[in-house]
Tab-separated table of C-alpha atoms in Angstrom:
chain	number	residue	atom	x	y	z
L	84	MET	CA	0.305	-0.002	-0.110
L	85	GLU	CA	1.414	3.340	-0.846
L	86	THR	CA	1.527	5.546	2.394
L	87	SER	CA	4.019	8.216	1.012
L	88	LYS	CA	1.210	10.871	0.192
L	89	LEU	CA	-1.588	11.850	2.726
L	90	ILE	CA	-4.166	9.211	3.006
L	91	GLY	CA	-7.787	10.861	2.839
L	92	GLY	CA	-6.291	14.159	2.458
L	93	ARG	CA	-5.368	14.473	5.773
L	94	PHE	CA	-4.007	11.076	7.406
L	95	ARG	CA	-0.169	11.183	7.642
L	96	VAL	CA	1.359	7.473	8.442
L	97	LYS	CA	3.955	7.350	10.932
L	98	ASP	CA	6.086	4.143	12.370
L	99	HIS	CA	5.066	0.756	11.688
L	100	ALA	CA	1.554	-1.419	11.265
L	101	VAL	CA	0.918	-4.096	12.985
L	102	SER	CA	-0.275	-6.530	10.501
L	103	GLY	CA	-3.403	-8.908	11.297
L	104	ALA	CA	-4.957	-11.784	9.410
L	105	MET	CA	-7.371	-9.234	7.888
L	106	GLY	CA	-4.984	-6.071	7.081
L	107	ASP	CA	-3.216	-3.820	9.368
L	108	VAL	CA	-2.960	-0.835	11.824
L	109	TRP	CA	-1.291	2.383	11.192
L	110	PRO	CA	-0.510	4.946	13.442
L	111	ALA	CA	-1.398	8.072	11.994
L	112	GLU	CA	-1.458	11.958	12.690
L	113	ASP	CA	-4.510	13.359	11.993
L	114	THR	CA	-3.105	17.063	9.838
L	115	LYS	CA	-6.752	18.653	10.620
L	116	LEU	CA	-7.164	18.234	13.757
L	117	GLY	CA	-3.543	17.593	15.326
L	118	ARG	CA	-3.809	14.490	16.954
L	119	THR	CA	-2.973	10.685	16.502
L	120	VAL	CA	-5.243	8.317	15.188
L	121	ALA	CA	-5.153	5.067	14.154
L	122	LEU	CA	-5.862	3.629	10.737
L	123	LYS	CA	-7.467	0.423	10.234
L	124	PHE	CA	-7.489	-1.532	6.947
L	125	LEU	CA	-9.398	-4.198	5.633
L	126	ALA	CA	-6.907	-5.864	2.779
L	127	ARG	CA	-9.170	-7.353	0.373
L	128	ARG	CA	-5.846	-8.354	-2.119
L	129	ARG	CA	-4.911	-10.195	0.971
L	130	LEU	CA	-8.135	-12.012	1.413
L	131	ARG	CA	-8.054	-12.931	-2.515
L	132	GLN	CA	-4.537	-13.718	-2.610
L	133	ARG	CA	-4.857	-16.643	0.367
L	134	GLY	CA	-7.868	-17.852	-1.861
L	135	ALA	CA	-11.267	-16.456	-0.377
L	136	ALA	CA	-13.958	-16.776	-2.441
L	137	THR	CA	-14.830	-13.682	-3.875
L	138	GLU	CA	-18.635	-14.040	-2.488
L	139	PHE	CA	-16.774	-14.073	0.568
L	140	THR	CA	-14.377	-10.721	0.064
L	141	ASP	CA	-17.129	-9.177	-1.325
L	142	TRP	CA	-19.489	-10.102	1.892
L	143	THR	CA	-16.414	-9.093	4.233
L	144	VAL	CA	-16.562	-5.665	2.669
L	145	LYS	CA	-20.247	-4.690	3.210
L	146	ARG	CA	-20.022	-6.092	6.960
L	147	PHE	CA	-16.995	-3.947	7.200
L	148	GLU	CA	-18.043	-0.903	5.883
L	149	ARG	CA	-22.368	-1.936	7.903
L	150	GLU	CA	-20.302	-2.380	11.309
L	151	SER	CA	-18.039	0.757	11.150
L	152	ILE	CA	-21.469	2.361	10.632
L	153	ALA	CA	-22.769	1.275	13.324
L	154	MET	CA	-20.015	1.633	15.901
L	155	ALA	CA	-19.458	5.028	14.991
L	156	ARG	CA	-23.351	5.475	17.021
L	157	VAL	CA	-21.339	3.732	20.123
L	158	SER	CA	-19.755	6.344	22.576
L	159	HIS	CA	-18.101	5.017	25.800
L	160	ALA	CA	-15.201	5.349	27.570
L	161	HIS	CA	-14.214	1.457	27.460
L	162	VAL	CA	-15.009	1.132	23.812
L	163	ALA	CA	-12.885	1.905	21.153
L	164	GLN	CA	-14.372	4.932	18.945
L	165	ILE	CA	-14.543	4.798	15.325
L	166	TYR	CA	-14.108	8.467	13.369
L	167	ASP	CA	-14.630	7.803	10.054
L	168	THR	CA	-14.044	5.388	6.856
L	169	GLY	CA	-12.679	5.929	3.784
L	170	GLU	CA	-10.755	3.826	1.054
L	171	HIS	CA	-6.951	4.383	0.014
L	172	ASP	CA	-5.342	2.701	-2.815
L	173	GLY	CA	-7.677	-0.017	-3.251
L	174	GLU	CA	-8.273	-0.860	0.462
L	175	LEU	CA	-11.117	0.444	2.408
L	176	TYR	CA	-10.073	1.903	5.798
L	177	ILE	CA	-11.514	2.953	9.656
L	178	VAL	CA	-10.193	6.229	11.293
L	179	MET	CA	-10.362	5.083	15.392
L	180	GLU	CA	-9.096	6.170	18.391
L	181	TYR	CA	-5.319	6.082	19.058
L	182	ILE	CA	-4.940	4.099	22.370
L	183	GLN	CA	-1.722	4.142	24.320
L	184	GLY	CA	-1.087	0.722	25.976
L	185	ARG	CA	-1.234	-3.101	25.961
L	186	SER	CA	-3.516	-6.135	25.382
L	187	LEU	CA	-4.936	-7.777	28.227
L	188	ALA	CA	-3.350	-10.854	26.420
L	189	SER	CA	0.038	-8.808	27.252
L	190	HIS	CA	-0.436	-8.705	30.968
L	191	LEU	CA	-1.590	-12.341	31.251
L	192	LYS	CA	1.513	-13.133	29.541
L	193	GLU	CA	3.747	-11.733	32.386
L	194	GLY	CA	3.515	-15.172	34.299
L	195	SER	CA	1.095	-15.073	37.619
L	196	ALA	CA	-2.311	-14.235	37.509
L	197	LEU	CA	-3.722	-10.748	38.148
L	198	THR	CA	-4.891	-9.557	41.541
L	199	LEU	CA	-8.581	-9.738	42.245
L	200	GLU	CA	-8.800	-6.228	42.596
L	201	ARG	CA	-7.462	-5.822	38.757
L	202	THR	CA	-9.749	-8.896	37.493
L	203	VAL	CA	-13.301	-7.422	39.220
L	204	ARG	CA	-12.491	-3.663	37.804
L	205	TRP	CA	-11.326	-4.512	34.821
L	206	THR	CA	-14.226	-7.171	33.869
L	207	ARG	CA	-16.506	-4.785	35.280
L	208	GLU	CA	-15.541	-2.215	32.538
L	209	ILE	CA	-15.373	-4.349	29.933
L	210	CYS	CA	-19.328	-5.180	30.891
L	211	GLU	CA	-20.047	-1.847	30.895
L	212	GLY	CA	-18.416	-1.318	27.302
L	213	LEU	CA	-20.183	-4.040	25.972
L	214	GLY	CA	-23.162	-2.914	27.817
L	215	ALA	CA	-23.192	0.697	25.755
L	216	ALA	CA	-22.696	-1.498	22.188
L	217	HIS	CA	-25.574	-3.892	22.989
L	218	SER	CA	-28.120	-1.147	24.042
L	219	ARG	CA	-27.155	0.083	20.085
L	220	LYS	CA	-27.622	-3.706	18.902
L	221	VAL	CA	-23.958	-3.969	18.090
L	222	LEU	CA	-22.352	-7.441	19.320
L	223	HIS	CA	-18.715	-7.714	19.411
L	224	HIS	CA	-18.354	-11.935	18.317
L	225	ASP	CA	-14.983	-11.950	19.287
L	226	ILE	CA	-14.301	-11.012	23.251
L	227	LYS	CA	-11.120	-12.478	23.966
L	228	PRO	CA	-7.607	-10.985	25.823
L	229	ASP	CA	-6.448	-9.930	22.369
L	230	ASN	CA	-9.273	-7.520	21.756
L	231	ILE	CA	-9.048	-5.654	25.243
L	232	MET	CA	-6.501	-3.163	25.571
L	233	ILE	CA	-5.556	-1.597	28.856
L	234	THR	CA	-4.794	2.515	29.038
L	235	LYS	CA	-1.511	3.422	30.478
L	236	GLN	CA	-3.783	5.200	32.487
L	237	GLY	CA	-4.904	1.611	33.843
L	238	THR	CA	-8.263	1.609	32.408
L	239	VAL	CA	-10.253	-0.785	29.419
L	240	LYS	CA	-11.018	0.383	25.774
L	241	ILE	CA	-12.612	-3.125	23.686
L	242	VAL	CA	-10.871	-2.620	20.523
L	243	ASP	CA	-12.493	-4.964	16.972
L	244	PHE	CA	-15.988	-4.848	17.796
L	245	GLY	CA	-18.027	-6.303	14.544
L	246	LEU	CA	-15.138	-6.778	13.014
L	247	ALA	CA	-14.110	-9.964	14.518
L	248	SER	CA	-16.657	-11.650	12.519
L	249	PHE	CA	-14.320	-11.841	9.652
L	250	ALA	CA	-11.371	-13.240	11.649
L	251	ASP	CA	-10.724	-16.099	10.202
L	252	VAL	CA	-12.323	-16.739	6.477
L	253	THR	CA	-12.139	-20.718	6.789
L	254	GLN	CA	-15.404	-20.691	9.008
L	255	SER	CA	-18.671	-20.102	8.177
L	256	HIS	CA	-20.116	-16.360	8.550
L	257	THR	CA	-22.083	-17.285	11.502
L	258	GLY	CA	-19.005	-19.519	12.740
L	259	VAL	CA	-16.288	-17.334	13.265
L	260	GLY	CA	-14.540	-16.663	16.465
L	261	THR	CA	-11.763	-17.579	18.720
L	262	ALA	CA	-12.128	-20.894	19.787
L	263	LEU	CA	-11.173	-20.552	23.431
L	264	TYR	CA	-13.831	-18.016	24.392
L	265	LYS	CA	-16.702	-18.913	21.763
L	266	ALA	CA	-19.757	-19.241	23.228
L	267	PRO	CA	-21.595	-23.284	23.047
L	268	GLU	CA	-24.429	-22.284	20.775
L	269	ARG	CA	-22.081	-20.644	18.510
L	270	TRP	CA	-20.486	-24.056	17.534
L	271	ALA	CA	-23.795	-24.984	16.088
L	272	ASN	CA	-23.798	-21.976	13.769
L	273	SER	CA	-25.866	-19.975	15.678
L	274	PRO	CA	-25.395	-16.232	14.662
L	275	GLY	CA	-24.609	-15.079	18.323
L	276	SER	CA	-26.428	-12.612	20.910
L	277	VAL	CA	-25.751	-10.876	24.174
L	278	HIS	CA	-25.679	-14.036	26.113
L	279	SER	CA	-22.846	-15.187	23.620
L	280	ASP	CA	-20.967	-12.257	24.099
L	281	LEU	CA	-21.400	-12.860	28.119
L	282	TYR	CA	-20.238	-16.283	27.707
L	283	SER	CA	-16.862	-15.254	26.347
L	284	VAL	CA	-16.360	-12.491	29.479
L	285	GLY	CA	-16.818	-15.554	31.380
L	286	CYS	CA	-14.315	-17.268	29.568
L	287	VAL	CA	-11.891	-14.190	30.123
L	288	LEU	CA	-12.400	-13.611	33.714
L	289	TYR	CA	-11.852	-17.428	34.194
L	290	GLU	CA	-8.429	-16.613	32.932
L	291	MET	CA	-7.922	-13.397	34.358
L	292	LEU	CA	-8.404	-15.672	37.769
L	293	THR	CA	-6.142	-18.843	37.111
L	294	GLY	CA	-4.089	-17.942	34.493
L	295	ARG	CA	-5.438	-20.049	31.832
L	296	PRO	CA	-8.858	-20.418	29.641
L	297	PRO	CA	-11.465	-22.803	30.841
L	298	PHE	CA	-11.312	-25.060	27.908
L	299	GLY	CA	-8.327	-25.925	26.082
L	300	SER	CA	-5.408	-24.117	25.003
L	301	PRO	CA	-3.804	-22.861	22.054
L	302	GLN	CA	-2.304	-25.558	20.898
L	303	ASP	CA	-5.346	-27.441	20.871
L	304	ASP	CA	-7.472	-28.258	17.622
L	305	ALA	CA	-10.283	-25.690	17.508
L	306	MET	CA	-13.063	-28.227	17.273
L	307	THR	CA	-11.755	-30.408	20.077
L	308	VAL	CA	-12.011	-27.027	21.824
L	309	GLY	CA	-15.429	-26.871	20.587
L	310	ARG	CA	-16.263	-30.037	21.971
L	311	MET	CA	-14.875	-29.274	25.325
L	312	HIS	CA	-17.484	-25.516	25.347
L	313	GLN	CA	-20.446	-27.813	24.506
L	314	ASP	CA	-20.107	-30.663	26.907
L	315	ASN	CA	-17.574	-29.980	29.180
L	316	LEU	CA	-18.049	-28.603	32.958
L	317	PRO	CA	-14.862	-26.390	33.999
L	318	ALA	CA	-13.475	-26.277	37.769
L	319	PRO	CA	-14.024	-23.582	39.819
L	320	PRO	CA	-11.339	-21.011	39.451
L	321	SER	CA	-10.848	-21.766	43.238
L	322	ALA	CA	-9.709	-24.859	42.583
L	323	HIS	CA	-6.421	-23.514	40.534
L	324	ARG	CA	-6.131	-20.530	42.489
L	325	PRO	CA	-6.891	-20.566	46.179
L	326	GLY	CA	-8.496	-17.551	48.407
L	327	VAL	CA	-10.913	-16.779	44.954
L	328	PRO	CA	-13.672	-15.816	46.853
L	329	GLU	CA	-17.003	-18.112	46.367
L	330	ARG	CA	-19.256	-15.315	44.838
L	331	LEU	CA	-16.810	-15.545	41.640
L	332	ASP	CA	-17.060	-18.898	41.592
L	333	CYS	CA	-20.723	-18.454	41.272
L	334	ILE	CA	-20.484	-15.354	38.352
L	335	VAL	CA	-18.252	-17.722	36.165
L	336	ARG	CA	-20.123	-20.263	36.646
L	337	PHE	CA	-23.415	-18.522	35.523
L	338	LEU	CA	-21.758	-16.419	32.597
L	339	LEU	CA	-20.485	-20.261	31.381
L	340	ALA	CA	-23.814	-21.745	31.493
L	341	LYS	CA	-24.352	-24.055	28.263
L	342	ASP	CA	-27.892	-22.609	27.965
L	343	PRO	CA	-27.385	-19.161	26.953
L	344	ALA	CA	-31.181	-18.390	28.619
L	345	GLU	CA	-29.164	-19.368	32.533
L	346	ARG	CA	-26.679	-16.821	31.775
L	347	PRO	CA	-27.329	-13.013	33.082
L	348	HIS	CA	-29.843	-11.206	30.824
L	349	SER	CA	-26.912	-7.842	30.389
L	350	ALA	CA	-23.688	-7.131	30.353
L	351	GLU	CA	-24.827	-3.856	32.676
L	352	ALA	CA	-26.115	-6.512	35.351
L	353	VAL	CA	-22.678	-8.183	35.539
L	354	ALA	CA	-21.120	-4.395	35.134
L	355	VAL	CA	-23.073	-4.029	38.670
L	356	VAL	CA	-22.659	-6.868	40.641
L	357	MET	CA	-18.680	-6.707	39.525
L	358	SER	CA	-18.622	-3.227	41.153
L	359	GLU	CA	-20.378	-5.117	44.100
L	360	VAL	CA	-17.950	-7.615	44.426
L	361	GLY	CA	-15.245	-4.928	44.620
L	362	HIS	CA	-16.229	-2.756	46.848
L	363	SER	CA	-16.779	-5.925	48.913
L	364	PHE	CA	-13.087	-6.348	49.365
L	365	GLY	CA	-11.337	-6.518	52.911
L	366	THR	CA	-14.775	-6.049	54.761
L	367	GLU	CA	-15.855	-9.186	56.866
L	368	ASN	CA	-18.966	-11.298	57.482
L	369	VAL	CA	-19.875	-9.927	53.516
L	370	SER	CA	-23.050	-12.160	52.460
L	371	ILE	CA	-22.322	-14.109	49.606
L	372	PRO	CA	-25.407	-14.841	47.083
L	373	THR	CA	-25.503	-18.012	45.175
L	374	GLY	CA	-28.813	-17.929	43.367
L	375	ARG	CA	-29.254	-16.458	39.796
L	376	ASN	CA	-31.965	-13.944	40.876
L	377	HIS	CA	-29.198	-12.253	43.476
L	378	LEU	CA	-26.448	-12.215	40.881
L	379	LEU	CA	-28.638	-10.451	38.648
L	380	ASP	CA	-30.245	-8.311	41.041
L	381	ALA	CA	-26.986	-6.310	43.226
L	382	THR	CA	-27.540	-4.897	46.522
L	383	GLU	CA	-25.578	-2.588	48.650
L	384	SER	CA	-22.465	-3.384	50.499
L	385	ASN	CA	-19.976	-1.768	52.743
L	386	VAL	CA	-17.118	-0.502	50.667
L	387	GLY	CA	-13.343	-2.318	51.946
L	388	HIS	CA	-10.448	-1.407	50.432
L	389	SER	CA	-11.061	-1.316	47.176
L	390	GLU	CA	-11.660	2.514	46.622
L	391	ARG	CA	-8.230	2.490	47.975
L	392	ILE	CA	-6.301	-0.099	45.924
L	393	GLN	CA	-7.922	1.246	42.481
L	394	GLU	CA	-6.385	4.513	43.258
L	395	LEU	CA	-3.032	3.041	43.717
L	396	ASP	CA	-3.205	0.871	40.953
L	397	ARG	CA	-3.967	3.970	38.768
L	398	ARG	CA	-1.701	6.254	40.295
L	399	ILE	CA	1.260	3.189	39.416
L	400	PHE	CA	0.497	3.306	35.809
L	401	GLU	CA	0.494	7.705	35.919
L	402	LEU	CA	4.142	7.602	38.137
L	403	GLU	CA	5.564	5.047	35.487
L	404	LEU	CA	4.236	7.021	32.283
L	405	ARG	CA	5.461	10.337	33.910
L	406	PHE	CA	8.931	9.071	35.610
L	407	GLY	CA	9.654	5.752	34.222
L	408	PRO	CA	9.932	2.016	36.443
L	409	ASP	CA	12.918	3.210	38.671
L	410	ARG	CA	11.043	6.275	40.539
L	411	GLN	CA	11.646	5.997	43.979
L	412	GLU	CA	7.926	7.078	44.408
L	413	VAL	CA	6.816	4.717	42.145
L	414	ILE	CA	8.529	1.634	44.068
L	415	GLU	CA	6.795	3.006	47.357
L	416	THR	CA	3.524	3.060	45.567
L	417	ARG	CA	4.297	-0.498	44.461
L	418	THR	CA	4.682	-1.873	48.084
L	419	GLU	CA	1.862	0.232	49.524
L	420	HIS	CA	-0.524	-1.401	46.900
L	421	ALA	CA	0.649	-5.036	47.258
L	422	GLU	CA	0.320	-4.904	51.104
L	423	LEU	CA	-3.157	-3.457	51.037
L	424	THR	CA	-3.753	-5.712	48.060
L	425	GLY	CA	-2.934	-8.414	50.520
L	426	ARG	CA	-5.088	-7.109	53.671
L	427	SER	CA	-7.800	-7.357	51.390
L	428	GLY	CA	-7.854	-10.779	51.434
L	429	ASP	CA	-6.411	-11.282	48.175
L	430	THR	CA	-2.985	-12.850	49.547
L	431	ARG	CA	-1.415	-14.427	46.420
L	432	GLY	CA	-1.958	-11.251	44.247
L	433	ALA	CA	-0.260	-9.696	46.757
L	434	ALA	CA	2.681	-12.246	46.482
L	435	ALA	CA	2.339	-12.310	42.664
L	436	LEU	CA	2.718	-8.239	43.029
L	437	TYR	CA	6.048	-8.336	45.370
L	438	ASN	CA	7.529	-11.197	43.253
L	439	ARG	CA	7.439	-9.018	39.790
L	440	LEU	CA	8.043	-5.658	42.466
L	441	GLY	CA	11.407	-8.068	43.224
L	442	ARG	CA	12.001	-8.894	39.498
L	443	ASP	CA	11.804	-5.476	38.348
L	444	CYS	CA	14.262	-4.034	40.811
L	445	GLN	CA	16.533	-6.759	40.204
L	446	ASN	CA	16.494	-6.008	36.560
L	447	LEU	CA	16.658	-1.928	37.911
L	448	PHE	CA	19.083	-1.759	40.461
L	449	GLY	CA	21.257	-5.043	40.501
L	450	PRO	CA	20.612	-8.628	42.087
L	451	HIS	CA	21.150	-7.617	45.511
L	452	ASP	CA	19.914	-4.519	45.929
L	453	ALA	CA	17.648	-3.835	49.267
L	454	ARG	CA	14.807	-3.074	47.481
L	455	ALA	CA	14.682	-6.297	45.400
L	456	LEU	CA	15.516	-8.458	48.802
L	457	ASN	CA	12.536	-6.523	50.482
L	458	ALA	CA	9.976	-7.083	47.557
L	459	PHE	CA	11.092	-10.986	48.250
L	460	GLU	CA	10.547	-10.866	51.726
L	461	GLY	CA	6.965	-9.470	51.147
L	462	VAL	CA	6.501	-12.996	48.753
L	463	ALA	CA	7.444	-14.937	51.373
L	464	ARG	CA	5.154	-13.223	53.766
L	465	TRP	CA	2.251	-13.304	51.703
L	466	ILE	CA	2.612	-16.649	50.686
L	467	ALA	CA	3.189	-17.576	54.010
L	468	LYS	CA	-0.154	-16.064	55.251
L	469	SER	CA	-2.088	-17.770	52.087
L	470	ARG	CA	-1.367	-21.496	52.875
L	471	ARG	CA	-2.491	-20.692	56.701
L	472	HIS	CA	-5.851	-19.828	55.121
């Protein structure tokens, strides 16, 4: 594609593209408004070169255009916004919000499970964004860690709404999606629904809690994974990660129900319940409802440590963005964040935070630096506490 001239008469491509199966995403300067945007191209030529039928390619183009128009109506803090569409050098493109950050998949690849606070907060934000899209009759079709961006401020942005249906040209139009996160009914060529998106949220939540998806692995055959989604029941997250509250086990169980009618009725309902779960961290004698009606009808709860944990988490993102990871204020804030995470009841999350801090301090200051040794002492202390519980 020719990128030496302005695209659409106003966008100047900079840096390099991130390539995917369906096209490329380029960072670009909007010369008219003076801001950075992302240009996402649908590579029709690439589809044809890979053997996609002309009928499917034409259908893909029409769907691309229709979904772009639909998504332009969705405006929400946790959804990447679409600004415009166009055509350049024979390829269609959409102009999207440029997101500084990295994917949830990248966070999960760091090797330790996320803290419960981040898990609950990010799940709430995913559901808030999905709820806004669902209210405009827009389904995602491919909720997965790669399609959930975490900004440098530590908040969620869902990407690739509607476009994910084009991810695999070898599947039927109603069967597209990513095997590890695809609802059982969609393996039977159902076009999907709000409940299908919520099943995928359940898969993502499961992976955030345990470090693994509920069924299969990326190396497994897709049809094998599909049969697991249709026939198998996953172990509760607490079986893989001691200390997961019973209520989170309950929420995961409802989200992963085989029958779509047995799942929560809306993303907004799940967001409200996740907010309640977050506020319960660090409180004593918190009631744990186990029925579906209780899941859908959130009630008030006492605010524990959650607000302070969230404040510290966001401050860490901001400090690292401003000063880099080696600032003493960053180290102290990360230490406070780990301690409060442990006191909230997430002892394993505290150990994971201290372990990551210790490794980072070794890389930044040397293997025998006191800050690294103090962090690893925190690891041992919180692991010991987790075993006593």
